[in-house]
mmCIF file with all atom_site columns, C-alpha atoms in Angstrom:
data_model
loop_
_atom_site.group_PDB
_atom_site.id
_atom_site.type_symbol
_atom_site.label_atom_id
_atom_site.label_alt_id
_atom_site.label_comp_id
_atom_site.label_asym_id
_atom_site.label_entity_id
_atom_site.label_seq_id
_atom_site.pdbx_PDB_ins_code
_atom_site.Cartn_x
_atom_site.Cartn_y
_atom_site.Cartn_z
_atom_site.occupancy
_atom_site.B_iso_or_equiv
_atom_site.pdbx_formal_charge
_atom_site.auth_seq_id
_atom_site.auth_comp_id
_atom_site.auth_asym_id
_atom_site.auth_atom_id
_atom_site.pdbx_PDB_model_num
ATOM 1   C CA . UNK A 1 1   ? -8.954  -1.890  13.777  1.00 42.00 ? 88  UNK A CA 1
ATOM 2   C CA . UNK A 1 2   ? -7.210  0.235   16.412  1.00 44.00 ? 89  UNK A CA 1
ATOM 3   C CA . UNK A 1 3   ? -7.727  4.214   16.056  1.00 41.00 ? 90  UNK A CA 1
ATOM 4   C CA . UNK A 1 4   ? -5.026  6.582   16.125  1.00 39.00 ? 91  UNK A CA 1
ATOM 5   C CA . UNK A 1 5   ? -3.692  10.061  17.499  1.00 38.00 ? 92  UNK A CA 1
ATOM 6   C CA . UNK A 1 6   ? -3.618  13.286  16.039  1.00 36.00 ? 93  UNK A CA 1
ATOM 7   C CA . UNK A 1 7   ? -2.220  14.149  12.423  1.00 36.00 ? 94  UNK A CA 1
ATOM 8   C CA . UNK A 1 8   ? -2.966  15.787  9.028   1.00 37.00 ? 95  UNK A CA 1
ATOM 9   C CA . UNK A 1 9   ? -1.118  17.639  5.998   1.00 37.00 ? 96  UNK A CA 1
ATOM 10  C CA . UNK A 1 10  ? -1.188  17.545  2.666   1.00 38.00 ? 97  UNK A CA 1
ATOM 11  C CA . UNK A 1 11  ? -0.081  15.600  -0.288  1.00 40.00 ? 98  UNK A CA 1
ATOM 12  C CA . UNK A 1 12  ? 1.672   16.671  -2.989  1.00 46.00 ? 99  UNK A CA 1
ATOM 13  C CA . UNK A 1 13  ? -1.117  16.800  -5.433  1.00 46.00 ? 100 UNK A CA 1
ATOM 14  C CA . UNK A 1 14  ? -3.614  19.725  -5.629  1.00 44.00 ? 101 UNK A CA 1
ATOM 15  C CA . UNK A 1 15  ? -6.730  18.438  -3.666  1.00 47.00 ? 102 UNK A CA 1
ATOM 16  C CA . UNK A 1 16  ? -5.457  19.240  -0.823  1.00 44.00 ? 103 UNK A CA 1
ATOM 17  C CA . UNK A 1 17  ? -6.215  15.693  0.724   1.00 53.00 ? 104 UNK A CA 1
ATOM 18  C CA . UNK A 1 18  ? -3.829  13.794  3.500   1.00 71.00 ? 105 UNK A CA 1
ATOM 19  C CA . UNK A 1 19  ? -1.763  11.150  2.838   1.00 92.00 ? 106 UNK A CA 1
ATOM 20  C CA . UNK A 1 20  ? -3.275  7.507   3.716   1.00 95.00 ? 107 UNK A CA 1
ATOM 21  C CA . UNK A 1 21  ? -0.272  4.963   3.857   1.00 97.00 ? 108 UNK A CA 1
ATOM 22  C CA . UNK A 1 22  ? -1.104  1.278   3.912   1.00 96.00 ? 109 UNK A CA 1
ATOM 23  C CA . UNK A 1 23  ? 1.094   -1.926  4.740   1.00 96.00 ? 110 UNK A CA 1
ATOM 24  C CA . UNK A 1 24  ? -0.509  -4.943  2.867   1.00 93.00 ? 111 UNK A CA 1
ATOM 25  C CA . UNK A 1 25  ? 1.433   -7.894  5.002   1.00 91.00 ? 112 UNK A CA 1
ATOM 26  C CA . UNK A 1 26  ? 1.748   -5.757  7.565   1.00 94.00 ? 113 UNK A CA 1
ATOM 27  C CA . UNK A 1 27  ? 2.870   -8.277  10.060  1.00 93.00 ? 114 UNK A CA 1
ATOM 28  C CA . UNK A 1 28  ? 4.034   -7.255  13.715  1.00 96.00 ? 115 UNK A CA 1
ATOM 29  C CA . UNK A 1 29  ? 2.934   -3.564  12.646  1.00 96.00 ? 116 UNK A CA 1
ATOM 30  C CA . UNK A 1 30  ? 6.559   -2.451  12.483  1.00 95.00 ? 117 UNK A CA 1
ATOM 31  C CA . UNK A 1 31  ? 6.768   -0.421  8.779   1.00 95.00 ? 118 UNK A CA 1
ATOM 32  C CA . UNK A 1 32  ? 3.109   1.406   9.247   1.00 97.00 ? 119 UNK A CA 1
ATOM 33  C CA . UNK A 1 33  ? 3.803   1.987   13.056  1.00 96.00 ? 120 UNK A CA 1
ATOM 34  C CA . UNK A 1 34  ? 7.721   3.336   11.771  1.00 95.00 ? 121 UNK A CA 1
ATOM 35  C CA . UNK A 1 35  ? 5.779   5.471   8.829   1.00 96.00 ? 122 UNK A CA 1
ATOM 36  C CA . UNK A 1 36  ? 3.297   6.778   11.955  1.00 95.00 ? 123 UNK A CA 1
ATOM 37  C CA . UNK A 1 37  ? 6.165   7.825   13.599  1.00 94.00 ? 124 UNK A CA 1
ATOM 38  C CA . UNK A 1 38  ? 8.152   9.721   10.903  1.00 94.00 ? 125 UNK A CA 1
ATOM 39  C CA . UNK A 1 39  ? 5.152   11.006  9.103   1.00 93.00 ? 126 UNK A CA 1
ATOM 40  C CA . UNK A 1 40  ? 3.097   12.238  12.286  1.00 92.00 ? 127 UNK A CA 1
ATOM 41  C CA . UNK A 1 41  ? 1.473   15.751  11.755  1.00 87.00 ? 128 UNK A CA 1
ATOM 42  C CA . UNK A 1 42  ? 1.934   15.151  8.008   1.00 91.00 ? 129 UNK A CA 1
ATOM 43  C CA . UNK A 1 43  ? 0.444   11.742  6.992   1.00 93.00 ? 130 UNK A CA 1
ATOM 44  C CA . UNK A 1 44  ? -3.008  11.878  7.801   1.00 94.00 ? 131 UNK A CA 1
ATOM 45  C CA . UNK A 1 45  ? -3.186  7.757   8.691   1.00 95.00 ? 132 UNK A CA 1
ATOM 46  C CA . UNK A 1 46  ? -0.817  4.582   8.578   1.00 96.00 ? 133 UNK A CA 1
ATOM 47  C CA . UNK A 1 47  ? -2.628  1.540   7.742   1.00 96.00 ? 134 UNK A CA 1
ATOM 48  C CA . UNK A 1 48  ? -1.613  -2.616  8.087   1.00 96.00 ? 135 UNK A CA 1
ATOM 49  C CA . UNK A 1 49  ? -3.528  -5.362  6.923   1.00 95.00 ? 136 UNK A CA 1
ATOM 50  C CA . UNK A 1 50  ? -2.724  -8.489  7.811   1.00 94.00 ? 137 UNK A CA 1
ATOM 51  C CA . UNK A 1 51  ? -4.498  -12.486 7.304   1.00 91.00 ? 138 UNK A CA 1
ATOM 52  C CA . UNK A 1 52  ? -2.105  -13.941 10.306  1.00 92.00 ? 139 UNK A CA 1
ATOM 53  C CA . UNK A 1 53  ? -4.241  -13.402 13.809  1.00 97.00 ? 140 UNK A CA 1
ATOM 54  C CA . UNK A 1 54  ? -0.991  -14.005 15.691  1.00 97.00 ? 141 UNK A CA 1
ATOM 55  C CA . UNK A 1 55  ? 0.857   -11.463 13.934  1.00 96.00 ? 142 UNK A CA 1
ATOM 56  C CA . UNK A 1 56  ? -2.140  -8.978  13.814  1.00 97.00 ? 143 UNK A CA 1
ATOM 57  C CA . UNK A 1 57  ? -2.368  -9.308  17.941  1.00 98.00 ? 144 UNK A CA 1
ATOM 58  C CA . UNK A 1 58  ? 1.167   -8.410  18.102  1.00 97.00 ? 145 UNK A CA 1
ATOM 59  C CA . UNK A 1 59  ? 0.612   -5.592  15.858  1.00 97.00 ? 146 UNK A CA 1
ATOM 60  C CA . UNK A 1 60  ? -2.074  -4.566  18.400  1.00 97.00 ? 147 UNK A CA 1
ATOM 61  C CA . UNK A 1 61  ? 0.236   -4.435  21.121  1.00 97.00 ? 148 UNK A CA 1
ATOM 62  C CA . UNK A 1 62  ? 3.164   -2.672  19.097  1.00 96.00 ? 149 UNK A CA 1
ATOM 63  C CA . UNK A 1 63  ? 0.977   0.247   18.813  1.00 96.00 ? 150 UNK A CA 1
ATOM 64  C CA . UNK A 1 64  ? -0.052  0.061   22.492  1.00 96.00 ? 151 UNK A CA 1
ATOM 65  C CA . UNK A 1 65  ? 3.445   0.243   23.620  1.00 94.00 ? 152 UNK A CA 1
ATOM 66  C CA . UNK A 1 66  ? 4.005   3.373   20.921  1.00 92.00 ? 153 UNK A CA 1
ATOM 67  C CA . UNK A 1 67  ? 0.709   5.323   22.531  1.00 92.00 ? 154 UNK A CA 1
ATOM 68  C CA . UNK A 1 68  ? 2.097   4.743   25.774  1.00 94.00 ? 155 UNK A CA 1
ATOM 69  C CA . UNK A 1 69  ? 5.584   6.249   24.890  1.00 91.00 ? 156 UNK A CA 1
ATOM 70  C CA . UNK A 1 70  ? 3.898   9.444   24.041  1.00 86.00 ? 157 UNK A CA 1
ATOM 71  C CA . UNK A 1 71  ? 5.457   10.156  21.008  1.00 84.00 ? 158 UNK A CA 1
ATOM 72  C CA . UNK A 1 72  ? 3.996   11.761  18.517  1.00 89.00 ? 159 UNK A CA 1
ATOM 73  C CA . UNK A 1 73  ? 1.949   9.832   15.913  1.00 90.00 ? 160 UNK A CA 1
ATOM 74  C CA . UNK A 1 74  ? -0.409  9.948   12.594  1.00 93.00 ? 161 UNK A CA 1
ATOM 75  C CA . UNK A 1 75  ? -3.867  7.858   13.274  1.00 94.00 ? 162 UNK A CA 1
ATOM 76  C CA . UNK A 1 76  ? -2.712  3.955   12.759  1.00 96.00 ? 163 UNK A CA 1
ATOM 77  C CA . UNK A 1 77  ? -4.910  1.397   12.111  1.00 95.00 ? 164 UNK A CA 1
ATOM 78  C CA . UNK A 1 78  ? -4.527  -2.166  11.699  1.00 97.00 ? 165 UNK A CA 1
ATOM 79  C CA . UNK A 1 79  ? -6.592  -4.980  11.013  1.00 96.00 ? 166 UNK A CA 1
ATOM 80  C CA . UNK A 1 80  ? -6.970  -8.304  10.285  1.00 96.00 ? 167 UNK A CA 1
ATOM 81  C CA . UNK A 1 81  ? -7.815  -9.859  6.847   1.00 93.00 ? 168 UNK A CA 1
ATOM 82  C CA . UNK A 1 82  ? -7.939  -11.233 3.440   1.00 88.00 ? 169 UNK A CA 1
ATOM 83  C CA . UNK A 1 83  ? -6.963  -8.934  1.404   1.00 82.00 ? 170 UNK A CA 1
ATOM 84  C CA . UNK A 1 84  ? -9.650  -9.751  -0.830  1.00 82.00 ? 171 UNK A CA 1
ATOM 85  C CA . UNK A 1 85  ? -11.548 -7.724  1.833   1.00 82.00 ? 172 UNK A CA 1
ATOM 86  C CA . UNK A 1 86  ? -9.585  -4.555  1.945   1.00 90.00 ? 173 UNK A CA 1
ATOM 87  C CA . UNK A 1 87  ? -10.641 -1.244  0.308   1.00 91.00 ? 174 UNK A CA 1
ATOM 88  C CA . UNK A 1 88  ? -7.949  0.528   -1.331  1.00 93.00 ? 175 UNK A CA 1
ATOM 89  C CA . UNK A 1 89  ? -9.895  3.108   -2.951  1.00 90.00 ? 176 UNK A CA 1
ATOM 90  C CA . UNK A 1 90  ? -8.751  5.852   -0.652  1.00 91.00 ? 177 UNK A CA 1
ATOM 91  C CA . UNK A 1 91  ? -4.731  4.894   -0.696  1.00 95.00 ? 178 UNK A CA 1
ATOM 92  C CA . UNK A 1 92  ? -1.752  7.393   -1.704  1.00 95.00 ? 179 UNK A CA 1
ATOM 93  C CA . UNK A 1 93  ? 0.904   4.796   -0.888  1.00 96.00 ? 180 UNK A CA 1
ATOM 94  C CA . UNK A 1 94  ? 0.924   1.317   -0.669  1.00 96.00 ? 181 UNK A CA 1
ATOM 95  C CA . UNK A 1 95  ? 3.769   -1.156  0.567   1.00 95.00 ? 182 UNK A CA 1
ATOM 96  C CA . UNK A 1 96  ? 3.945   -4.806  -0.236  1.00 92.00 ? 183 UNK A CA 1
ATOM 97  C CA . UNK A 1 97  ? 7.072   -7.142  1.030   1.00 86.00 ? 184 UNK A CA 1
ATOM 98  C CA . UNK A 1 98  ? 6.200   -9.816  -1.514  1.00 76.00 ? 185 UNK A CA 1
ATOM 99  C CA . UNK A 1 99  ? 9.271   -11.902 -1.314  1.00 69.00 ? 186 UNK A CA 1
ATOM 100 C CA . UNK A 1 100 ? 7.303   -14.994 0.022   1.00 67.00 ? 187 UNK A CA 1
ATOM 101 C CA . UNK A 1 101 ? 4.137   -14.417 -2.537  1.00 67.00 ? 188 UNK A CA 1
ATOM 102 C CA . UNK A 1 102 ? 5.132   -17.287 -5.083  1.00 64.00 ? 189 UNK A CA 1
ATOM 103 C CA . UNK A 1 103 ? 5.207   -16.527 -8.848  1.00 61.00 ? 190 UNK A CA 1
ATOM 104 C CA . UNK A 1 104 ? 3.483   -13.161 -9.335  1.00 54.00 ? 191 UNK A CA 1
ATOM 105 C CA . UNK A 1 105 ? 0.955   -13.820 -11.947 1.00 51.00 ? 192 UNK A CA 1
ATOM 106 C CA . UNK A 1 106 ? -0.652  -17.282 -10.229 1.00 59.00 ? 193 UNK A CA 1
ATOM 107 C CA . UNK A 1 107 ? -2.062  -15.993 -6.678  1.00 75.00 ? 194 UNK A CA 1
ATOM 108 C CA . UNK A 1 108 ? -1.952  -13.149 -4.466  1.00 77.00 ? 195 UNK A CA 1
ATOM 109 C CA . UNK A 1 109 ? -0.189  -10.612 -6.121  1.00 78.00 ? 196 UNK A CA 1
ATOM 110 C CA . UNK A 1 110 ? -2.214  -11.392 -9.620  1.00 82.00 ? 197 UNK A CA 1
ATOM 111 C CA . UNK A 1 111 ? -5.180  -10.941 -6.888  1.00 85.00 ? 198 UNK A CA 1
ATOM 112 C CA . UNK A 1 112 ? -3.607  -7.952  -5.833  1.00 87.00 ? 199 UNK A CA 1
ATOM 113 C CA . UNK A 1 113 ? -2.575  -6.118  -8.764  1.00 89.00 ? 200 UNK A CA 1
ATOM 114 C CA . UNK A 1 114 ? -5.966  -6.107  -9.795  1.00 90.00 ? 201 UNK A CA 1
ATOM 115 C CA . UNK A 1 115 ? -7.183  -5.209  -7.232  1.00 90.00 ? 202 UNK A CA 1
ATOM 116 C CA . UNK A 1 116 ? -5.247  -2.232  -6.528  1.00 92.00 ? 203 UNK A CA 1
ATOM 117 C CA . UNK A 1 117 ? -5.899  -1.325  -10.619 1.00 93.00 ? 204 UNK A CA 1
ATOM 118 C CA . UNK A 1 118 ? -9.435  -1.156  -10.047 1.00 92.00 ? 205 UNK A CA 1
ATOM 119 C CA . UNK A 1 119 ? -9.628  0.991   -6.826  1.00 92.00 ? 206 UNK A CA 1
ATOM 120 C CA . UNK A 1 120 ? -6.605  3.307   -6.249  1.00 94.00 ? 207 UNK A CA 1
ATOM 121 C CA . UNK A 1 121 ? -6.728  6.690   -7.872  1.00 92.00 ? 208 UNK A CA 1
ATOM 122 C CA . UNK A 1 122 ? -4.316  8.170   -10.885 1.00 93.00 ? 209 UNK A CA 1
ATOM 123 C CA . UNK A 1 123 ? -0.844  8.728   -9.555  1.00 94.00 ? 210 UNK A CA 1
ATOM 124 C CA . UNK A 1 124 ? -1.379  6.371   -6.494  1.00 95.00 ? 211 UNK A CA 1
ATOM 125 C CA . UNK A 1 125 ? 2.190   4.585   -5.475  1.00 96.00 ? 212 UNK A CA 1
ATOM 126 C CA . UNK A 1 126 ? 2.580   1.386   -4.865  1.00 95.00 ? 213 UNK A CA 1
ATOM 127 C CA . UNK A 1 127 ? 5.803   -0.505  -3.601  1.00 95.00 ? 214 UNK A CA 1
ATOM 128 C CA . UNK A 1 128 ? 6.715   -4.450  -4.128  1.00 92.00 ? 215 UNK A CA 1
ATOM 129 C CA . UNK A 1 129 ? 9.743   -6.264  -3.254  1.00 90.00 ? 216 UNK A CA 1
ATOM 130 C CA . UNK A 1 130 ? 10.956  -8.867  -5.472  1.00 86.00 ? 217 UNK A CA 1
ATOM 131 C CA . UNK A 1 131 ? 7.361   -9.023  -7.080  1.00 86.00 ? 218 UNK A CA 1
ATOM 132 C CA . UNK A 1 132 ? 6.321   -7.178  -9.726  1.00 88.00 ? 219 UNK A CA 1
ATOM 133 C CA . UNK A 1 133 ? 2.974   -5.871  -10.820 1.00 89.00 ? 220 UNK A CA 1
ATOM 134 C CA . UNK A 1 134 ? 1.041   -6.491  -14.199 1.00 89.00 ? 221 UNK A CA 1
ATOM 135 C CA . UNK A 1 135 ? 1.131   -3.758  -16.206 1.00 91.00 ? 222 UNK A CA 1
ATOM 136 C CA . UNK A 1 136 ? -2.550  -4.620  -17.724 1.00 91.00 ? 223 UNK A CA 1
ATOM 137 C CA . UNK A 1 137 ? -3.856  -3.315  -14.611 1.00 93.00 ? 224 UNK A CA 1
ATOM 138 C CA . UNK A 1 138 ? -2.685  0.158   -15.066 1.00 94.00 ? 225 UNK A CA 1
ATOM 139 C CA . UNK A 1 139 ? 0.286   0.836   -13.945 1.00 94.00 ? 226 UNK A CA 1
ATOM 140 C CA . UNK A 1 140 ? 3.230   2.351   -14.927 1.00 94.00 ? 227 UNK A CA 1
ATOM 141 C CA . UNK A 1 141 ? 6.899   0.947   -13.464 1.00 95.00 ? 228 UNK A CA 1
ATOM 142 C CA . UNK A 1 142 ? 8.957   4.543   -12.080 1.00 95.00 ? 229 UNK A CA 1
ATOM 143 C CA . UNK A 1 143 ? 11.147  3.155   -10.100 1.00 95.00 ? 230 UNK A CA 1
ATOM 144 C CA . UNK A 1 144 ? 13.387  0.078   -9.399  1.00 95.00 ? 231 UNK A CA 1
ATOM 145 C CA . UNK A 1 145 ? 16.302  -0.576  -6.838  1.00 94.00 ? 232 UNK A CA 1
ATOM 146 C CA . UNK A 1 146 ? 18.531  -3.607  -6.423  1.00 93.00 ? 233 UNK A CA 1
ATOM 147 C CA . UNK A 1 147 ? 19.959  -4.009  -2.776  1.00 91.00 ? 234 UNK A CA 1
ATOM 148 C CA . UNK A 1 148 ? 21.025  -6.726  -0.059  1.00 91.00 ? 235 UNK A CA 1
ATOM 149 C CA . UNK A 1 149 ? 18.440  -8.486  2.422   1.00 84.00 ? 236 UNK A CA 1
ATOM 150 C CA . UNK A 1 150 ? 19.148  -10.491 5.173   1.00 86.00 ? 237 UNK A CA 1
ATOM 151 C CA . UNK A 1 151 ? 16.028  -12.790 4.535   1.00 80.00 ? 238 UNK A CA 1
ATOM 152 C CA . UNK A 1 152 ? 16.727  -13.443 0.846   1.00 79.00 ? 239 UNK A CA 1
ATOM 153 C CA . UNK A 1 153 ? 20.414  -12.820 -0.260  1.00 84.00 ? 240 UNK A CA 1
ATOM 154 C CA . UNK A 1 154 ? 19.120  -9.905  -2.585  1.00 87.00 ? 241 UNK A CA 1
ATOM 155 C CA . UNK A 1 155 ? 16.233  -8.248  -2.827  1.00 89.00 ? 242 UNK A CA 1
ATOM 156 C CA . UNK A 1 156 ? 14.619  -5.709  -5.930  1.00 90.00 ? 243 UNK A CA 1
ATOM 157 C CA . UNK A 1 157 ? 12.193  -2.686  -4.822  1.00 91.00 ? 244 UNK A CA 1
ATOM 158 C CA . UNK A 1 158 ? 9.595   -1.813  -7.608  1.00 93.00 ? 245 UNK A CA 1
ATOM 159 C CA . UNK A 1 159 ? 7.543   1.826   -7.523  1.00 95.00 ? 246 UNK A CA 1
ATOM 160 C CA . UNK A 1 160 ? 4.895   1.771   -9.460  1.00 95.00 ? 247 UNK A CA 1
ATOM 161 C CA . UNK A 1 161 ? 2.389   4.716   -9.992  1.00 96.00 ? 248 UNK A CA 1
ATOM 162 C CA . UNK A 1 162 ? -1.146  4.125   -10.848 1.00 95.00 ? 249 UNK A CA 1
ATOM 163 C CA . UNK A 1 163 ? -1.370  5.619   -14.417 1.00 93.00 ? 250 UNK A CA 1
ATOM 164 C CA . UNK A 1 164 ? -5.155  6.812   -15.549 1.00 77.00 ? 251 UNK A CA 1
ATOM 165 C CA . UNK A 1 165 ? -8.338  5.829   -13.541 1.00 60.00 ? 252 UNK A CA 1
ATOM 166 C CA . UNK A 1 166 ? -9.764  2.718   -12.101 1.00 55.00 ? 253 UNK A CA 1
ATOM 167 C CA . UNK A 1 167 ? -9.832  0.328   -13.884 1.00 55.00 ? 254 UNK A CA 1
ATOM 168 C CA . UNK A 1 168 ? -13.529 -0.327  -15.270 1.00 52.00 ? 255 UNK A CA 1
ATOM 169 C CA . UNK A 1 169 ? -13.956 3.491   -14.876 1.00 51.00 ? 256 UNK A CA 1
ATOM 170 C CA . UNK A 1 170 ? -15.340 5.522   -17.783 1.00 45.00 ? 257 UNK A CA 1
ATOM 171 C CA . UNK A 1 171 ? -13.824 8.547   -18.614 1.00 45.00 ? 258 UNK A CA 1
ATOM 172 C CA . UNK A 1 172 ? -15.928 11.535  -18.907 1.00 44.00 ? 259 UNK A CA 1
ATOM 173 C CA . UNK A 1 173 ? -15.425 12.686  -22.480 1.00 44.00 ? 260 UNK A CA 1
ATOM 174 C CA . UNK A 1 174 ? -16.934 16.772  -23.264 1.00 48.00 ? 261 UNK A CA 1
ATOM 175 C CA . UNK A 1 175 ? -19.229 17.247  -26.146 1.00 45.00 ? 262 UNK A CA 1
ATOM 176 C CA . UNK A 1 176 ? -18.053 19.502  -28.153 1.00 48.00 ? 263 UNK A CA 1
ATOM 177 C CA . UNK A 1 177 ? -20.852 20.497  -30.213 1.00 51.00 ? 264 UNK A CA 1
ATOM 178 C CA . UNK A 1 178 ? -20.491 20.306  -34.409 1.00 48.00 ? 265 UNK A CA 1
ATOM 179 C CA . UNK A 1 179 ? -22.379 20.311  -37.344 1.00 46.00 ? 266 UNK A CA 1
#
């Protein structure tokens, strides 16, 4: 992991809470450290996970060489992982760049969209390019944008919002009395 500087704010939901960001493939750092950057003083932290050690070392020193700029910046944190391993219970936003994944239902994003169903809150946001989610695991498709990229030829952008609870939650139902 590697600690940040400064930051709060608030979401755009009632509770009052700060936004958490988090980069699953986060590579060299560059989209959670960019999010740090534009986000400071309102995000409250900008998260990348990443399996690669090479890449996550170079995230490491990305965010060095931002802290030693001075600019301003939201706590970033970055680590190095399966995702298997990673706790998204206390996510706003996620970002996946899934063009590599293979075909989404047999691997890491099946892995993945199920395990973001069963830990990220109601109205959580998740973002996948060229991979789509499973709708089983409880989320709702709000968003979709076609557009060029230099890796691929084209590329699609998927938002997704988390609809209900977690998955395997049970929802409080009220007595209300009879007889």
């Amino acid at each position: 992991g590697g600690g940040g500087g400064g930051g709060g704010g608030d979401r755009d939901d009632d509770d009052g809470a700060a936004t958490v960001f988090m980069d699953v493939g986060s590579g060299q750092g560059r989209l959670a450290l960019a999010a740090a950057c534009a986000y400071a003083g309102t995000w409250s932290v900008c998260r990348g996970v990443e399996i690669v050690p090479g890449l996550h070392a170079e995230a490491l020193e990305n965010l060095a060489a931002f802290r030693a700029g001075g600019g301003p910046l939201c706590d970033v944190d970055f680590s190095c992982e399966d995702l298997r391993g990673v706790d998204f219970s206390g996510c706003d936003l996620c970002f996946c760049y899934a063009t590599t994944w293979g075909d989404p239902f047999d691997g890491v994003l099946h892995e993945l969209s199920r395990q973001l169903g069963g830990s990220l809150r109601a109205g959580a946001r998740v973002i996948t390019v060229d991979k789509e989610l499973d709708c089983a695991d409880g989320f709702e498709l709000i968003g979709k944008a076609e557009g060029q990229n230099s890796e691929t030829g084209g590329s699609s952008g998927f938002v997704w919002e988390k609809t209900g609870g977690r998955i395997g939650e049970v929802p409080v139902v009220e007595s209300r009395g009879g007889g």
